[in-house]
Amino acid sequence: MAVTLSLVVILGLLLALLIRYKSLGIGAAVVAVLFGFYLANTDARHTINDLVAALTHAISR
């Protein structure tokens, strides 16, 4: 669970930096947040969580 929370924090900071340096517009940021919110409610969340866990495990070696 700590990996998921850390990933959310990192992605949030990355999104904030993109908005801060105007690399990403407000409209695109809203779409990105809404997409993530609705994606979390689908059946794909288990597959995405498994993929992220595998990637973090591979990177941590």
PDB file of N, CA, C and O in Angstrom:
ATOM      1  N   MET A   1       0.815  -1.197   0.000  1.00  0.00           N
ATOM      2  CA  MET A   1       0.000   0.000   0.000  1.00  0.00           C
ATOM      3  C   MET A   1       0.856   1.256   0.000  1.00  0.00           C
ATOM      4  O   MET A   1       0.478   2.256  -0.566  1.00  0.00           O
ATOM      5  N   ALA A   2       2.021   1.205   0.621  1.00  0.00           N
ATOM      6  CA  ALA A   2       2.898   2.380   0.654  1.00  0.00           C
ATOM      7  C   ALA A   2       3.385   2.737  -0.735  1.00  0.00           C
ATOM      8  O   ALA A   2       3.538   3.910  -1.053  1.00  0.00           O
ATOM      9  N   VAL A   3       3.593   1.747  -1.591  1.00  0.00           N
ATOM     10  CA  VAL A   3       4.045   2.019  -2.956  1.00  0.00           C
ATOM     11  C   VAL A   3       2.967   2.757  -3.724  1.00  0.00           C
ATOM     12  O   VAL A   3       3.238   3.707  -4.433  1.00  0.00           O
ATOM     13  N   THR A   4       1.721   2.352  -3.554  1.00  0.00           N
ATOM     14  CA  THR A   4       0.617   3.012  -4.238  1.00  0.00           C
ATOM     15  C   THR A   4       0.487   4.461  -3.779  1.00  0.00           C
ATOM     16  O   THR A   4       0.332   5.351  -4.595  1.00  0.00           O
ATOM     17  N   LEU A   5       0.584   4.698  -2.503  1.00  0.00           N
ATOM     18  CA  LEU A   5       0.489   6.057  -1.983  1.00  0.00           C
ATOM     19  C   LEU A   5       1.650   6.901  -2.488  1.00  0.00           C
ATOM     20  O   LEU A   5       1.458   8.026  -2.912  1.00  0.00           O
ATOM     21  N   SER A   6       2.836   6.349  -2.499  1.00  0.00           N
ATOM     22  CA  SER A   6       3.987   7.090  -2.985  1.00  0.00           C
ATOM     23  C   SER A   6       3.848   7.405  -4.470  1.00  0.00           C
ATOM     24  O   SER A   6       4.202   8.492  -4.910  1.00  0.00           O
ATOM     25  N   LEU A   7       3.346   6.461  -5.232  1.00  0.00           N
ATOM     26  CA  LEU A   7       3.157   6.685  -6.648  1.00  0.00           C
ATOM     27  C   LEU A   7       2.128   7.783  -6.883  1.00  0.00           C
ATOM     28  O   LEU A   7       2.311   8.629  -7.755  1.00  0.00           O
ATOM     29  N   VAL A   8       1.090   7.810  -6.097  1.00  0.00           N
ATOM     30  CA  VAL A   8       0.074   8.855  -6.223  1.00  0.00           C
ATOM     31  C   VAL A   8       0.688  10.216  -5.906  1.00  0.00           C
ATOM     32  O   VAL A   8       0.429  11.198  -6.602  1.00  0.00           O
ATOM     33  N   VAL A   9       1.508  10.277  -4.890  1.00  0.00           N
ATOM     34  CA  VAL A   9       2.157  11.541  -4.523  1.00  0.00           C
ATOM     35  C   VAL A   9       3.103  11.995  -5.631  1.00  0.00           C
ATOM     36  O   VAL A   9       3.110  13.170  -6.019  1.00  0.00           O
ATOM     37  N   ILE A  10       3.897  11.069  -6.174  1.00  0.00           N
ATOM     38  CA  ILE A  10       4.827  11.413  -7.252  1.00  0.00           C
ATOM     39  C   ILE A  10       4.073  11.898  -8.486  1.00  0.00           C
ATOM     40  O   ILE A  10       4.433  12.908  -9.094  1.00  0.00           O
ATOM     41  N   LEU A  11       3.016  11.192  -8.862  1.00  0.00           N
ATOM     42  CA  LEU A  11       2.234  11.601 -10.028  1.00  0.00           C
ATOM     43  C   LEU A  11       1.561  12.946  -9.795  1.00  0.00           C
ATOM     44  O   LEU A  11       1.473  13.769 -10.697  1.00  0.00           O
ATOM     45  N   GLY A  12       1.101  13.178  -8.580  1.00  0.00           N
ATOM     46  CA  GLY A  12       0.501  14.467  -8.256  1.00  0.00           C
ATOM     47  C   GLY A  12       1.507  15.607  -8.345  1.00  0.00           C
ATOM     48  O   GLY A  12       1.201  16.675  -8.867  1.00  0.00           O
ATOM     49  N   LEU A  13       2.714  15.372  -7.843  1.00  0.00           N
ATOM     50  CA  LEU A  13       3.757  16.391  -7.930  1.00  0.00           C
ATOM     51  C   LEU A  13       4.165  16.639  -9.380  1.00  0.00           C
ATOM     52  O   LEU A  13       4.372  17.795  -9.779  1.00  0.00           O
ATOM     53  N   LEU A  14       4.267  15.572 -10.162  1.00  0.00           N
ATOM     54  CA  LEU A  14       4.603  15.719 -11.572  1.00  0.00           C
ATOM     55  C   LEU A  14       3.541  16.525 -12.298  1.00  0.00           C
ATOM     56  O   LEU A  14       3.853  17.434 -13.075  1.00  0.00           O
ATOM     57  N   LEU A  15       2.295  16.240 -12.026  1.00  0.00           N
ATOM     58  CA  LEU A  15       1.202  16.988 -12.639  1.00  0.00           C
ATOM     59  C   LEU A  15       1.237  18.451 -12.207  1.00  0.00           C
ATOM     60  O   LEU A  15       1.053  19.356 -13.024  1.00  0.00           O
ATOM     61  N   ALA A  16       1.513  18.696 -10.927  1.00  0.00           N
ATOM     62  CA  ALA A  16       1.608  20.074 -10.438  1.00  0.00           C
ATOM     63  C   ALA A  16       2.757  20.826 -11.106  1.00  0.00           C
ATOM     64  O   ALA A  16       2.611  22.002 -11.462  1.00  0.00           O
ATOM     65  N   LEU A  17       3.898  20.155 -11.296  1.00  0.00           N
ATOM     66  CA  LEU A  17       5.025  20.801 -11.968  1.00  0.00           C
ATOM     67  C   LEU A  17       4.711  21.093 -13.428  1.00  0.00           C
ATOM     68  O   LEU A  17       5.096  22.145 -13.947  1.00  0.00           O
ATOM     69  N   LEU A  18       4.031  20.180 -14.093  1.00  0.00           N
ATOM     70  CA  LEU A  18       3.655  20.411 -15.484  1.00  0.00           C
ATOM     71  C   LEU A  18       2.730  21.622 -15.611  1.00  0.00           C
ATOM     72  O   LEU A  18       2.856  22.419 -16.536  1.00  0.00           O
ATOM     73  N   ILE A  19       1.815  21.751 -14.661  1.00  0.00           N
ATOM     74  CA  ILE A  19       0.916  22.902 -14.679  1.00  0.00           C
ATOM     75  C   ILE A  19       1.697  24.174 -14.349  1.00  0.00           C
ATOM     76  O   ILE A  19       1.520  25.211 -14.982  1.00  0.00           O
ATOM     77  N   ARG A  20       2.594  24.093 -13.371  1.00  0.00           N
ATOM     78  CA  ARG A  20       3.367  25.261 -12.934  1.00  0.00           C
ATOM     79  C   ARG A  20       4.218  25.841 -14.063  1.00  0.00           C
ATOM     80  O   ARG A  20       4.300  27.047 -14.236  1.00  0.00           O
ATOM     81  N   TYR A  21       4.853  24.961 -14.822  1.00  0.00           N
ATOM     82  CA  TYR A  21       5.724  25.415 -15.903  1.00  0.00           C
ATOM     83  C   TYR A  21       5.011  25.470 -17.247  1.00  0.00           C
ATOM     84  O   TYR A  21       5.643  25.550 -18.287  1.00  0.00           O
ATOM     85  N   LYS A  22       3.682  25.434 -17.171  1.00  0.00           N
ATOM     86  CA  LYS A  22       2.816  25.599 -18.342  1.00  0.00           C
ATOM     87  C   LYS A  22       3.119  24.610 -19.462  1.00  0.00           C
ATOM     88  O   LYS A  22       2.986  24.926 -20.636  1.00  0.00           O
ATOM     89  N   SER A  23       3.542  23.405 -19.077  1.00  0.00           N
ATOM     90  CA  SER A  23       3.721  22.342 -20.048  1.00  0.00           C
ATOM     91  C   SER A  23       2.417  21.579 -20.247  1.00  0.00           C
ATOM     92  O   SER A  23       2.295  20.770 -21.144  1.00  0.00           O
ATOM     93  N   LEU A  24       1.476  21.836 -19.381  1.00  0.00           N
ATOM     94  CA  LEU A  24       0.187  21.171 -19.430  1.00  0.00           C
ATOM     95  C   LEU A  24      -0.873  22.196 -19.067  1.00  0.00           C
ATOM     96  O   LEU A  24      -0.775  22.861 -18.041  1.00  0.00           O
ATOM     97  N   GLY A  25      -1.867  22.334 -19.915  1.00  0.00           N
ATOM     98  CA  GLY A  25      -2.920  23.309 -19.656  1.00  0.00           C
ATOM     99  C   GLY A  25      -3.882  22.838 -18.580  1.00  0.00           C
ATOM    100  O   GLY A  25      -3.920  21.665 -18.219  1.00  0.00           O
ATOM    101  N   ILE A  26      -4.649  23.753 -18.065  1.00  0.00           N
ATOM    102  CA  ILE A  26      -5.621  23.443 -17.009  1.00  0.00           C
ATOM    103  C   ILE A  26      -6.658  22.442 -17.508  1.00  0.00           C
ATOM    104  O   ILE A  26      -7.014  21.499 -16.808  1.00  0.00           O
ATOM    105  N   GLY A  27      -7.123  22.624 -18.730  1.00  0.00           N
ATOM    106  CA  GLY A  27      -8.120  21.697 -19.281  1.00  0.00           C
ATOM    107  C   GLY A  27      -7.597  20.281 -19.384  1.00  0.00           C
ATOM    108  O   GLY A  27      -8.278  19.320 -19.023  1.00  0.00           O
ATOM    109  N   ALA A  28      -6.351  20.133 -19.842  1.00  0.00           N
ATOM    110  CA  ALA A  28      -5.749  18.809 -19.952  1.00  0.00           C
ATOM    111  C   ALA A  28      -5.516  18.197 -18.568  1.00  0.00           C
ATOM    112  O   ALA A  28      -5.646  16.990 -18.388  1.00  0.00           O
ATOM    113  N   ALA A  29      -5.184  19.037 -17.605  1.00  0.00           N
ATOM    114  CA  ALA A  29      -4.994  18.540 -16.245  1.00  0.00           C
ATOM    115  C   ALA A  29      -6.303  18.026 -15.663  1.00  0.00           C
ATOM    116  O   ALA A  29      -6.336  16.980 -15.006  1.00  0.00           O
ATOM    117  N   VAL A  30      -7.374  18.732 -15.893  1.00  0.00           N
ATOM    118  CA  VAL A  30      -8.686  18.292 -15.412  1.00  0.00           C
ATOM    119  C   VAL A  30      -9.063  16.967 -16.062  1.00  0.00           C
ATOM    120  O   VAL A  30      -9.547  16.045 -15.393  1.00  0.00           O
ATOM    121  N   VAL A  31      -8.809  16.854 -17.350  1.00  0.00           N
ATOM    122  CA  VAL A  31      -9.104  15.602 -18.051  1.00  0.00           C
ATOM    123  C   VAL A  31      -8.260  14.464 -17.474  1.00  0.00           C
ATOM    124  O   VAL A  31      -8.754  13.355 -17.266  1.00  0.00           O
ATOM    125  N   ALA A  32      -6.962  14.724 -17.197  1.00  0.00           N
ATOM    126  CA  ALA A  32      -6.084  13.695 -16.642  1.00  0.00           C
ATOM    127  C   ALA A  32      -6.572  13.240 -15.267  1.00  0.00           C
ATOM    128  O   ALA A  32      -6.591  12.045 -14.970  1.00  0.00           O
ATOM    129  N   VAL A  33      -6.987  14.175 -14.446  1.00  0.00           N
ATOM    130  CA  VAL A  33      -7.477  13.830 -13.106  1.00  0.00           C
ATOM    131  C   VAL A  33      -8.783  13.048 -13.194  1.00  0.00           C
ATOM    132  O   VAL A  33      -8.954  12.032 -12.513  1.00  0.00           O
ATOM    133  N   LEU A  34      -9.688  13.502 -14.021  1.00  0.00           N
ATOM    134  CA  LEU A  34     -10.963  12.793 -14.160  1.00  0.00           C
ATOM    135  C   LEU A  34     -10.767  11.405 -14.753  1.00  0.00           C
ATOM    136  O   LEU A  34     -11.419  10.444 -14.332  1.00  0.00           O
ATOM    137  N   PHE A  35      -9.862  11.273 -15.725  1.00  0.00           N
ATOM    138  CA  PHE A  35      -9.580   9.963 -16.302  1.00  0.00           C
ATOM    139  C   PHE A  35      -9.060   9.013 -15.233  1.00  0.00           C
ATOM    140  O   PHE A  35      -9.501   7.874 -15.134  1.00  0.00           O
ATOM    141  N   GLY A  36      -8.124   9.474 -14.418  1.00  0.00           N
ATOM    142  CA  GLY A  36      -7.595   8.642 -13.340  1.00  0.00           C
ATOM    143  C   GLY A  36      -8.658   8.272 -12.322  1.00  0.00           C
ATOM    144  O   GLY A  36      -8.699   7.142 -11.833  1.00  0.00           O
ATOM    145  N   PHE A  37      -9.516   9.223 -12.007  1.00  0.00           N
ATOM    146  CA  PHE A  37     -10.585   8.966 -11.041  1.00  0.00           C
ATOM    147  C   PHE A  37     -11.546   7.903 -11.558  1.00  0.00           C
ATOM    148  O   PHE A  37     -11.900   6.966 -10.840  1.00  0.00           O
ATOM    149  N   TYR A  38     -11.953   8.029 -12.803  1.00  0.00           N
ATOM    150  CA  TYR A  38     -12.894   7.059 -13.357  1.00  0.00           C
ATOM    151  C   TYR A  38     -12.221   5.733 -13.678  1.00  0.00           C
ATOM    152  O   TYR A  38     -12.853   4.679 -13.591  1.00  0.00           O
ATOM    153  N   LEU A  39     -10.956   5.735 -14.030  1.00  0.00           N
ATOM    154  CA  LEU A  39     -10.227   4.497 -14.283  1.00  0.00           C
ATOM    155  C   LEU A  39     -10.117   3.675 -13.012  1.00  0.00           C
ATOM    156  O   LEU A  39     -10.141   2.443 -13.050  1.00  0.00           O
ATOM    157  N   ALA A  40     -10.027   4.336 -11.872  1.00  0.00           N
ATOM    158  CA  ALA A  40      -9.926   3.632 -10.593  1.00  0.00           C
ATOM    159  C   ALA A  40     -11.199   2.858 -10.267  1.00  0.00           C
ATOM    160  O   ALA A  40     -11.160   1.929  -9.468  1.00  0.00           O
ATOM    161  N   ASN A  41     -12.299   3.204 -10.891  1.00  0.00           N
ATOM    162  CA  ASN A  41     -13.562   2.522 -10.629  1.00  0.00           C
ATOM    163  C   ASN A  41     -13.861   1.408 -11.625  1.00  0.00           C
ATOM    164  O   ASN A  41     -14.925   0.817 -11.575  1.00  0.00           O
ATOM    165  N   THR A  42     -12.939   1.109 -12.527  1.00  0.00           N
ATOM    166  CA  THR A  42     -13.172   0.072 -13.523  1.00  0.00           C
ATOM    167  C   THR A  42     -12.501  -1.234 -13.104  1.00  0.00           C
ATOM    168  O   THR A  42     -11.763  -1.286 -12.120  1.00  0.00           O
ATOM    169  N   ASP A  43     -12.752  -2.272 -13.880  1.00  0.00           N
ATOM    170  CA  ASP A  43     -12.112  -3.561 -13.620  1.00  0.00           C
ATOM    171  C   ASP A  43     -10.636  -3.546 -13.991  1.00  0.00           C
ATOM    172  O   ASP A  43      -9.892  -4.447 -13.615  1.00  0.00           O
ATOM    173  N   ALA A  44     -10.201  -2.539 -14.714  1.00  0.00           N
ATOM    174  CA  ALA A  44      -8.792  -2.441 -15.118  1.00  0.00           C
ATOM    175  C   ALA A  44      -7.885  -2.085 -13.950  1.00  0.00           C
ATOM    176  O   ALA A  44      -6.668  -2.229 -14.058  1.00  0.00           O
ATOM    177  N   ARG A  45      -8.432  -1.660 -12.833  1.00  0.00           N
ATOM    178  CA  ARG A  45      -7.596  -1.224 -11.714  1.00  0.00           C
ATOM    179  C   ARG A  45      -6.723  -2.352 -11.177  1.00  0.00           C
ATOM    180  O   ARG A  45      -5.595  -2.117 -10.774  1.00  0.00           O
ATOM    181  N   HIS A  46      -7.219  -3.589 -11.201  1.00  0.00           N
ATOM    182  CA  HIS A  46      -6.415  -4.708 -10.711  1.00  0.00           C
ATOM    183  C   HIS A  46      -5.224  -4.968 -11.640  1.00  0.00           C
ATOM    184  O   HIS A  46      -4.112  -5.196 -11.177  1.00  0.00           O
ATOM    185  N   THR A  47      -5.470  -4.900 -12.924  1.00  0.00           N
ATOM    186  CA  THR A  47      -4.392  -5.093 -13.898  1.00  0.00           C
ATOM    187  C   THR A  47      -3.359  -3.982 -13.787  1.00  0.00           C
ATOM    188  O   THR A  47      -2.144  -4.243 -13.812  1.00  0.00           O
ATOM    189  N   ILE A  48      -3.817  -2.755 -13.640  1.00  0.00           N
ATOM    190  CA  ILE A  48      -2.909  -1.612 -13.517  1.00  0.00           C
ATOM    191  C   ILE A  48      -2.100  -1.718 -12.228  1.00  0.00           C
ATOM    192  O   ILE A  48      -0.887  -1.478 -12.224  1.00  0.00           O
ATOM    193  N   ASN A  49      -2.742  -2.089 -11.137  1.00  0.00           N
ATOM    194  CA  ASN A  49      -2.023  -2.247  -9.868  1.00  0.00           C
ATOM    195  C   ASN A  49      -0.972  -3.348  -9.968  1.00  0.00           C
ATOM    196  O   ASN A  49       0.139  -3.193  -9.449  1.00  0.00           O
ATOM    197  N   ASP A  50      -1.303  -4.462 -10.622  1.00  0.00           N
ATOM    198  CA  ASP A  50      -0.329  -5.546 -10.796  1.00  0.00           C
ATOM    199  C   ASP A  50       0.839  -5.097 -11.651  1.00  0.00           C
ATOM    200  O   ASP A  50       1.996  -5.416 -11.362  1.00  0.00           O
ATOM    201  N   LEU A  51       0.565  -4.347 -12.709  1.00  0.00           N
ATOM    202  CA  LEU A  51       1.621  -3.855 -13.590  1.00  0.00           C
ATOM    203  C   LEU A  51       2.543  -2.890 -12.859  1.00  0.00           C
ATOM    204  O   LEU A  51       3.773  -2.996 -12.953  1.00  0.00           O
ATOM    205  N   VAL A  52       1.980  -1.963 -12.101  1.00  0.00           N
ATOM    206  CA  VAL A  52       2.795  -0.998 -11.344  1.00  0.00           C
ATOM    207  C   VAL A  52       3.605  -1.718 -10.273  1.00  0.00           C
ATOM    208  O   VAL A  52       4.784  -1.393 -10.063  1.00  0.00           O
ATOM    209  N   ALA A  53       3.015  -2.702  -9.613  1.00  0.00           N
ATOM    210  CA  ALA A  53       3.752  -3.459  -8.599  1.00  0.00           C
ATOM    211  C   ALA A  53       4.914  -4.226  -9.225  1.00  0.00           C
ATOM    212  O   ALA A  53       6.017  -4.270  -8.659  1.00  0.00           O
ATOM    213  N   ALA A  54       4.703  -4.811 -10.387  1.00  0.00           N
ATOM    214  CA  ALA A  54       5.776  -5.531 -11.079  1.00  0.00           C
ATOM    215  C   ALA A  54       6.888  -4.580 -11.498  1.00  0.00           C
ATOM    216  O   ALA A  54       8.074  -4.910 -11.374  1.00  0.00           O
ATOM    217  N   LEU A  55       6.516  -3.406 -12.002  1.00  0.00           N
ATOM    218  CA  LEU A  55       7.520  -2.426 -12.411  1.00  0.00           C
ATOM    219  C   LEU A  55       8.331  -1.911 -11.226  1.00  0.00           C
ATOM    220  O   LEU A  55       9.557  -1.785 -11.310  1.00  0.00           O
ATOM    221  N   THR A  56       7.677  -1.611 -10.129  1.00  0.00           N
ATOM    222  CA  THR A  56       8.397  -1.113  -8.955  1.00  0.00           C
ATOM    223  C   THR A  56       9.297  -2.201  -8.369  1.00  0.00           C
ATOM    224  O   THR A  56      10.389  -1.909  -7.890  1.00  0.00           O
ATOM    225  N   HIS A  57       8.840  -3.448  -8.434  1.00  0.00           N
ATOM    226  CA  HIS A  57       9.666  -4.557  -7.956  1.00  0.00           C
ATOM    227  C   HIS A  57      10.894  -4.719  -8.855  1.00  0.00           C
ATOM    228  O   HIS A  57      11.998  -4.962  -8.358  1.00  0.00           O
ATOM    229  N   ALA A  58      10.713  -4.585 -10.156  1.00  0.00           N
ATOM    230  CA  ALA A  58      11.832  -4.723 -11.088  1.00  0.00           C
ATOM    231  C   ALA A  58      12.836  -3.570 -10.923  1.00  0.00           C
ATOM    232  O   ALA A  58      14.040  -3.780 -11.015  1.00  0.00           O
ATOM    233  N   ILE A  59      12.335  -2.373 -10.676  1.00  0.00           N
ATOM    234  CA  ILE A  59      13.220  -1.211 -10.508  1.00  0.00           C
ATOM    235  C   ILE A  59      13.981  -1.287  -9.189  1.00  0.00           C
ATOM    236  O   ILE A  59      15.144  -0.901  -9.123  1.00  0.00           O
ATOM    237  N   SER A  60      13.348  -1.810  -8.162  1.00  0.00           N
ATOM    238  CA  SER A  60      13.971  -1.822  -6.842  1.00  0.00           C
ATOM    239  C   SER A  60      15.086  -2.850  -6.724  1.00  0.00           C
ATOM    240  O   SER A  60      15.819  -2.852  -5.748  1.00  0.00           O
ATOM    241  N   ARG A  61      15.227  -3.739  -7.688  1.00  0.00           N
ATOM    242  CA  ARG A  61      16.290  -4.763  -7.622  1.00  0.00           C
ATOM    243  C   ARG A  61      17.594  -4.198  -7.954  1.00  0.00           C
ATOM    244  O   ARG A  61      18.152  -3.458  -8.363  1.00  0.00           O
TER     245      ARG A  61
END
